[in-house]
Amino acid sequence: MKLARRLERLGTETAFSVANAAADWSARGNTVYPFHLGDIDLPMAPHIVEALNKAIADGHTGYCPGPGIPELRAALAEEIGSQRGMTIDPSSVVVTTGGKPVITKFLQAVMNPGEGVLYPNPGFPIYESQIDYFGGQALPYRYVPTDDGFAIDLEHLRSMITDTTTAIIYNDLQNPISAESTQEEREAIAQIAREHDLWVLSDEAYFEIRYEGTSSSIAALPGMAERTVILYTFSKKFAMTGSRLGCAVAPQAIAEVMSTMNTNDESCTNQYVQWAGIAALTGPQDHVHDMLATFQERRDLTCELVNSTPGMQVAVPHSTFYVFPDVTEAMERVGVTELSEFADLALHNTGVSFCTREHFGRLQEWDERKYIRLAYSGIDAEAISKGLGRLKEWIESH
């Protein structure tokens, strides 16, 4: 029996392979300091849990409309619109089982086989996987290091566009590198999209996970709402990673297509989780402020320890819960040239588990420096201090 040939093009989120290696090392009786997965070790707020349980008790356990219950779509339209200075009609909101389905359904809606889609590299690996899987041409655009972190190489991005390019995936407040666009960069991306008549997927998963400044959406710029799909998720802001709740805010034609896809794929998103989502949006926000304060403490500690380690350096990001330090000289000091070997040695000598640049899209010819990603959303300050302290001592010993 044969399987479909397209499965050969299907990638995965390879950070989970790192999690398996860390779990195996822990099972052998070793201490692991988990910097590898962007999960959150903080609980959902009590009022969200209460709303979830009440919805179940009240019988909201059956089918519901494919694009989401009207009450949640209205709450999302108000929340997302007010945060971005936009007026959003609830009919443009399509509820999904987390943020990831928005990527898949966006590509199915706008990309034909053979057409090109620009995507960030390094970037969230599911972009590349899904472009390949559905037969598109994956067009990676690069970032360049700056004193403040990373910036999109706009000239390189422009050079990737051909007559068959149909869309660009844009992840402002970026995973894994925590890059944040300046207003000038955001406007330049918008101008490119308008000039070349490109659809835009604006992945805004970390829009509200920030410690300084104010987030802005490319969709709010002139001429962009009609060509942009916003990806929104409850996973980050509300620590609802396992609840699998998100949405797309899309132009009407795409919203209708995505609604039909929902009906084909899942029928609907769990109704009782949607009622919990309403409570998250409209209820007290103290837990959000507390979570951000916790993350900021972890960010500051992580950056301080990284920058005090020989051969490692990173700019302090203003958003997300990742740092993406350059470890080129640290690897030279340890005597390894491959990131996978460096990660393996670090785990077995210090217990520190992390992803590397190789987990976030295919390596490119511009990848001259070596980087790792440290996620601090699922590890407390004490463990950060112990783990990165051990990593520092190990590198210093060489």
Coordinates of C-alpha atoms in Angstrom, one line a residue:
M1 CA 0.0 0.0 0.0
K2 CA 1.3 3.4 -1.0
L3 CA 0.9 6.7 0.9
A4 CA 0.3 10.0 -0.8
R5 CA 3.5 11.5 -2.4
R6 CA 2.8 14.9 -0.9
L7 CA 3.6 13.5 2.6
E8 CA 7.3 13.6 1.5
R9 CA 7.0 17.4 1.6
L10 CA 5.4 17.6 5.0
G11 CA 7.6 19.0 7.7
T12 CA 7.0 19.3 11.4
E13 CA 7.7 21.5 14.5
T14 CA 11.1 19.9 15.2
A15 CA 11.3 21.6 18.7
F16 CA 9.3 18.5 19.9
S17 CA 12.3 16.3 19.0
V18 CA 14.4 18.4 21.4
A19 CA 11.7 17.8 24.0
N20 CA 12.0 14.1 23.5
A21 CA 15.7 14.2 24.0
A22 CA 15.3 16.3 27.1
A23 CA 12.7 13.9 28.5
D24 CA 14.9 10.9 27.9
W25 CA 17.8 12.6 29.7
S26 CA 15.5 13.5 32.6
A27 CA 14.2 9.9 32.7
R28 CA 17.8 8.7 33.4
G29 CA 17.8 10.7 36.6
N30 CA 19.4 13.9 35.3
T31 CA 18.2 17.5 35.9
V32 CA 17.0 19.3 32.8
Y33 CA 16.6 23.0 32.5
P34 CA 13.9 23.3 29.8
F35 CA 14.5 26.2 27.4
H36 CA 13.4 24.3 24.4
L37 CA 9.5 24.7 24.1
G38 CA 7.6 27.9 24.1
D39 CA 4.9 26.5 26.4
I40 CA 3.9 28.4 29.5
D41 CA 4.3 27.1 33.1
L42 CA 1.8 29.6 34.5
P43 CA -1.9 28.6 35.0
M44 CA -4.9 30.0 33.2
A45 CA -6.7 32.7 35.3
P46 CA -9.3 31.3 37.7
H47 CA -12.2 33.2 36.0
I48 CA -11.3 31.6 32.7
V49 CA -11.3 28.1 34.3
E50 CA -14.6 28.9 35.9
A51 CA -16.1 30.0 32.6
L52 CA -14.9 26.8 31.0
N53 CA -16.5 24.6 33.6
K54 CA -19.7 26.6 33.7
A55 CA -20.0 26.3 29.9
I56 CA -19.7 22.5 30.2
A57 CA -22.2 22.4 33.1
D58 CA -24.6 24.6 31.2
G59 CA -24.6 22.1 28.3
H60 CA -22.5 24.0 25.8
T61 CA -20.9 20.8 24.6
G62 CA -22.5 20.2 21.2
Y63 CA -21.9 21.4 17.7
C64 CA -21.9 25.2 17.0
P65 CA -21.4 27.4 13.9
G66 CA -18.2 26.6 12.0
P67 CA -16.9 30.1 12.1
G68 CA -17.4 30.3 15.8
I69 CA -20.2 31.3 18.2
P70 CA -21.5 34.9 17.6
E71 CA -20.7 36.1 21.1
L72 CA -17.0 35.2 20.7
R73 CA -16.7 36.6 17.2
A74 CA -18.2 39.9 18.4
A75 CA -15.8 40.0 21.4
L76 CA -12.8 39.2 19.2
A77 CA -13.8 41.9 16.7
E78 CA -14.0 44.5 19.5
E79 CA -10.7 43.3 21.2
I80 CA -8.6 43.0 18.1
G81 CA -9.9 46.1 16.5
S82 CA -9.5 48.3 19.5
Q83 CA -5.9 47.1 20.1
R84 CA -5.0 47.9 16.5
G85 CA -7.0 51.1 15.8
M86 CA -9.3 49.2 13.3
T87 CA -13.0 48.7 12.9
I88 CA -13.6 45.0 12.4
D89 CA -16.9 43.4 11.6
P90 CA -17.6 40.1 13.5
S91 CA -18.3 38.5 10.1
S92 CA -14.6 38.9 9.3
V93 CA -13.6 36.8 12.4
V94 CA -13.3 33.0 11.9
V95 CA -12.6 31.1 15.1
T96 CA -10.1 28.3 14.8
T97 CA -8.6 25.6 17.0
G98 CA -5.5 27.6 17.9
G99 CA -3.4 29.9 15.7
K100 CA -1.8 27.2 13.5
P101 CA -4.9 26.4 11.4
V102 CA -4.9 30.0 10.2
I103 CA -1.5 29.3 8.5
T104 CA -2.8 26.2 6.7
K105 CA -6.1 27.7 5.7
F106 CA -4.6 31.0 4.5
L107 CA -2.3 29.1 2.2
Q108 CA -5.1 26.9 0.9
A109 CA -7.2 30.0 0.2
V110 CA -4.6 32.1 -1.6
M111 CA -1.9 29.8 -3.0
N112 CA -2.1 27.5 -6.1
P113 CA 0.5 24.8 -6.6
G114 CA 3.7 26.3 -8.0
E115 CA 3.0 29.8 -6.7
G116 CA 5.5 31.5 -4.5
V117 CA 5.0 32.5 -0.9
L118 CA 7.6 34.7 0.9
Y119 CA 8.3 33.6 4.5
P120 CA 10.8 34.5 7.3
N121 CA 13.8 32.3 7.7
P122 CA 14.7 31.7 10.5
G123 CA 11.0 31.6 11.3
F124 CA 8.2 29.4 12.7
P125 CA 8.8 26.1 10.9
I126 CA 5.2 25.4 10.0
Y127 CA 5.3 28.2 7.4
E128 CA 7.8 26.3 5.4
S129 CA 6.2 23.0 6.0
Q130 CA 2.8 24.0 4.8
I131 CA 4.0 25.9 1.7
D132 CA 5.9 22.8 0.6
Y133 CA 3.0 20.5 1.5
F134 CA 0.5 22.3 -0.6
G135 CA 2.8 22.4 -3.6
G136 CA 3.9 26.1 -3.3
Q137 CA 7.3 27.6 -3.9
A138 CA 8.8 28.5 -0.5
L139 CA 10.7 31.8 -0.8
P140 CA 12.7 32.4 2.4
Y141 CA 13.6 36.0 3.2
R142 CA 16.4 36.8 5.7
Y143 CA 17.1 38.9 8.7
V144 CA 20.3 40.7 9.4
P145 CA 21.7 41.4 12.9
T146 CA 21.7 44.9 14.3
D147 CA 22.6 46.5 17.6
D148 CA 18.9 46.1 18.6
G149 CA 18.4 42.6 17.4
F150 CA 17.5 41.8 13.8
A151 CA 16.0 43.6 10.8
I152 CA 14.5 42.3 7.6
D153 CA 16.8 42.5 4.6
L154 CA 14.3 44.4 2.4
E155 CA 16.5 44.3 -0.7
H156 CA 16.8 40.6 -0.4
L157 CA 13.1 40.2 0.1
R158 CA 12.4 42.3 -3.0
S159 CA 14.9 40.1 -5.0
M160 CA 12.9 37.0 -4.2
I161 CA 9.6 38.2 -5.8
T162 CA 8.7 36.8 -9.2
D163 CA 5.6 37.0 -11.4
T164 CA 4.2 33.9 -9.6
T165 CA 4.6 35.2 -6.1
T166 CA 1.2 35.4 -4.5
A167 CA 1.7 36.1 -0.8
I168 CA 4.0 37.0 2.1
I169 CA 4.0 35.7 5.6
Y170 CA 5.0 38.5 8.0
N171 CA 5.7 37.7 11.7
D172 CA 6.2 41.0 13.5
L173 CA 7.3 40.2 17.1
Q174 CA 8.9 37.1 15.7
N175 CA 9.5 33.6 16.8
P176 CA 12.3 32.5 17.2
I177 CA 14.4 35.7 16.9
S178 CA 12.1 38.2 18.8
A179 CA 12.6 40.7 16.0
E180 CA 10.2 43.6 16.0
S181 CA 9.7 45.8 12.9
T182 CA 10.2 49.6 13.1
Q183 CA 7.4 51.6 11.7
E184 CA 9.5 52.2 8.6
E185 CA 10.1 48.5 8.1
R186 CA 6.4 47.7 8.6
E187 CA 5.5 50.4 6.0
A188 CA 8.1 49.1 3.6
I189 CA 6.6 45.6 3.8
A190 CA 3.1 47.1 3.2
Q191 CA 4.4 49.0 0.2
I192 CA 5.9 45.8 -1.3
A193 CA 2.6 44.0 -0.8
R194 CA 0.6 46.7 -2.5
E195 CA 3.1 47.1 -5.4
H196 CA 3.1 43.4 -6.2
D197 CA -0.5 42.7 -5.3
L198 CA 0.4 40.2 -2.6
W199 CA -1.8 38.7 0.1
V200 CA -0.4 39.0 3.6
L201 CA -0.6 36.7 6.5
S202 CA 0.2 38.8 9.6
D203 CA 1.1 36.4 12.4
E204 CA 0.4 38.4 15.5
A205 CA 0.6 35.6 18.1
Y206 CA 2.9 37.7 20.3
F207 CA 1.2 41.1 19.7
E208 CA 0.5 41.5 23.5
I209 CA 3.6 39.7 24.8
R210 CA 5.7 42.8 25.1
Y211 CA 7.6 44.7 27.9
E212 CA 8.3 48.1 26.4
G213 CA 6.6 50.1 23.6
T214 CA 3.3 49.5 21.8
S215 CA 2.5 46.9 19.1
S216 CA 1.2 47.9 15.7
S217 CA -0.4 45.8 13.0
I218 CA 0.4 46.0 9.3
A219 CA -3.3 45.4 8.7
A220 CA -4.0 48.9 10.0
L221 CA -1.9 50.6 7.4
P222 CA -3.6 52.2 4.3
G223 CA -4.7 49.7 1.7
M224 CA -3.8 46.7 3.9
A225 CA -7.0 45.5 5.6
E226 CA -8.4 44.2 2.3
R227 CA -5.3 42.1 1.6
T228 CA -4.3 41.0 5.1
V229 CA -5.3 38.0 7.3
I230 CA -4.4 38.5 11.0
L231 CA -3.5 35.4 13.0
Y232 CA -4.7 35.7 16.6
T233 CA -4.3 33.2 19.4
F234 CA -5.3 32.8 23.0
S235 CA -2.3 30.6 23.7
K236 CA 0.2 33.3 24.7
K237 CA -1.6 36.2 26.3
F238 CA -4.0 34.0 28.3
A239 CA -1.7 31.0 28.9
M240 CA -4.2 28.8 27.1
T241 CA -1.7 26.8 25.0
G242 CA -3.5 23.5 25.4
S243 CA -7.0 24.9 25.0
R244 CA -6.4 25.4 21.3
L245 CA -8.3 28.6 20.6
G246 CA -7.5 31.3 18.1
C247 CA -8.9 33.1 15.1
A248 CA -8.3 34.7 11.7
V249 CA -9.4 38.2 11.0
A250 CA -9.8 38.2 7.2
P251 CA -11.2 40.0 4.2
Q252 CA -14.8 38.8 3.7
A253 CA -14.0 36.5 0.7
I254 CA -11.3 34.7 2.7
A255 CA -13.3 34.6 5.9
E256 CA -16.1 32.8 4.0
V257 CA -13.6 30.3 2.5
M258 CA -12.0 29.6 6.0
S259 CA -15.5 29.1 7.5
T260 CA -16.1 26.4 4.9
M261 CA -12.8 24.9 5.6
N262 CA -13.7 24.7 9.3
T263 CA -16.8 22.8 8.4
N264 CA -14.8 20.4 6.3
D265 CA -11.9 19.9 8.8
E266 CA -13.2 20.2 12.3
S267 CA -17.0 21.0 12.0
C268 CA -16.4 23.6 14.7
T269 CA -14.1 24.6 17.5
N270 CA -15.0 23.2 21.0
Q271 CA -17.9 25.3 22.1
Y272 CA -17.2 25.4 25.8
V273 CA -13.6 26.6 25.1
Q274 CA -15.1 29.5 23.1
W275 CA -17.1 30.5 26.1
A276 CA -13.9 30.5 28.2
G277 CA -12.4 32.7 25.5
I278 CA -15.1 35.3 26.0
A279 CA -14.3 35.3 29.7
A280 CA -10.6 35.7 28.9
L281 CA -11.3 38.7 26.6
T282 CA -13.9 40.5 28.8
G283 CA -12.9 39.5 32.3
P284 CA -10.2 40.9 34.7
Q285 CA -6.8 41.3 33.1
D286 CA -4.7 41.3 36.3
H287 CA -3.3 37.8 35.5
V288 CA -2.0 39.1 32.1
H289 CA -0.1 41.9 33.8
D290 CA 1.3 39.5 36.4
M291 CA 2.4 37.1 33.7
L292 CA 4.2 39.8 31.7
A293 CA 5.9 41.0 34.9
T294 CA 7.1 37.4 35.5
F295 CA 8.3 37.1 31.9
Q296 CA 10.1 40.4 32.0
E297 CA 12.0 39.2 35.1
R298 CA 13.0 36.0 33.3
R299 CA 14.0 37.9 30.2
D300 CA 16.3 40.2 32.1
L301 CA 17.9 37.4 34.0
T302 CA 18.3 35.3 30.8
C303 CA 19.9 38.1 28.9
E304 CA 22.2 39.0 31.8
L305 CA 23.5 35.5 32.1
V306 CA 23.8 35.0 28.3
N307 CA 25.8 38.2 27.9
S308 CA 28.1 37.3 30.7
T309 CA 29.0 33.9 29.1
P310 CA 32.1 33.8 27.0
G311 CA 31.3 33.7 23.3
M312 CA 27.6 34.4 23.7
Q313 CA 25.8 37.6 23.1
V314 CA 22.2 38.8 22.5
A315 CA 20.3 42.0 22.3
V316 CA 17.5 42.5 24.9
P317 CA 14.2 42.0 23.1
H318 CA 11.2 44.1 23.8
S319 CA 8.7 41.3 23.1
T320 CA 7.9 37.6 22.9
F321 CA 9.4 35.2 25.4
Y322 CA 12.5 34.1 23.4
V323 CA 16.0 35.2 23.0
F324 CA 18.2 34.2 20.1
P325 CA 21.8 34.5 21.1
D326 CA 24.8 34.3 18.8
V327 CA 26.9 31.3 20.1
T328 CA 29.6 31.2 17.3
E329 CA 32.5 32.0 19.5
A330 CA 31.2 29.8 22.4
M331 CA 31.1 26.8 20.0
E332 CA 34.6 27.5 18.8
R333 CA 35.7 27.6 22.5
V334 CA 34.1 24.2 23.1
G335 CA 35.6 22.9 19.9
V336 CA 32.5 22.0 17.9
T337 CA 31.3 23.2 14.5
E338 CA 27.7 21.7 14.3
L339 CA 24.8 23.2 16.3
S340 CA 23.3 19.8 16.9
E341 CA 26.5 18.6 18.5
F342 CA 26.7 21.8 20.6
A343 CA 23.1 21.3 21.8
D344 CA 23.8 17.6 22.6
L345 CA 26.9 18.4 24.6
A346 CA 25.2 21.2 26.5
L347 CA 22.3 18.9 27.5
H348 CA 24.6 16.2 28.7
N349 CA 27.1 18.4 30.4
T350 CA 24.8 21.0 32.0
G351 CA 21.2 19.9 31.6
V352 CA 20.3 22.9 29.6
S353 CA 18.0 22.0 26.7
F354 CA 17.4 24.4 23.8
C355 CA 16.5 24.6 20.2
T356 CA 19.0 25.8 17.6
R357 CA 18.7 27.9 14.4
E358 CA 18.3 24.6 12.5
H359 CA 14.9 24.0 14.0
F360 CA 13.4 27.1 12.3
G361 CA 13.5 26.6 8.6
R362 CA 16.1 25.2 6.2
L363 CA 19.6 26.5 6.5
Q364 CA 20.5 29.1 3.8
E365 CA 23.7 30.3 2.2
W366 CA 23.6 33.4 4.5
D367 CA 23.8 31.3 7.7
E368 CA 27.4 32.1 8.6
R369 CA 26.9 32.7 12.3
K370 CA 25.6 30.2 14.8
Y371 CA 22.5 30.8 16.9
I372 CA 20.3 29.1 19.5
R373 CA 16.9 29.9 20.8
L374 CA 16.2 30.0 24.6
A375 CA 12.5 30.1 25.6
Y376 CA 11.9 31.4 29.1
S377 CA 8.1 31.0 29.2
G378 CA 8.2 27.6 30.8
I379 CA 11.1 27.8 33.3
D380 CA 11.2 29.9 36.5
A381 CA 13.9 32.4 37.6
E382 CA 15.6 30.0 39.9
A383 CA 16.0 27.3 37.2
I384 CA 17.1 29.9 34.7
S385 CA 19.8 31.1 37.1
K386 CA 21.0 27.5 37.8
G387 CA 20.8 26.3 34.3
L388 CA 22.5 29.2 32.5
G389 CA 25.0 29.3 35.4
R390 CA 26.0 25.7 34.7
L391 CA 26.1 26.5 30.9
K392 CA 28.4 29.4 31.6
E393 CA 30.7 27.4 33.8
W394 CA 30.9 24.6 31.2
I395 CA 31.9 27.0 28.4
E396 CA 34.3 28.8 30.7
S397 CA 36.0 25.5 31.5
H398 CA 37.3 25.1 27.9

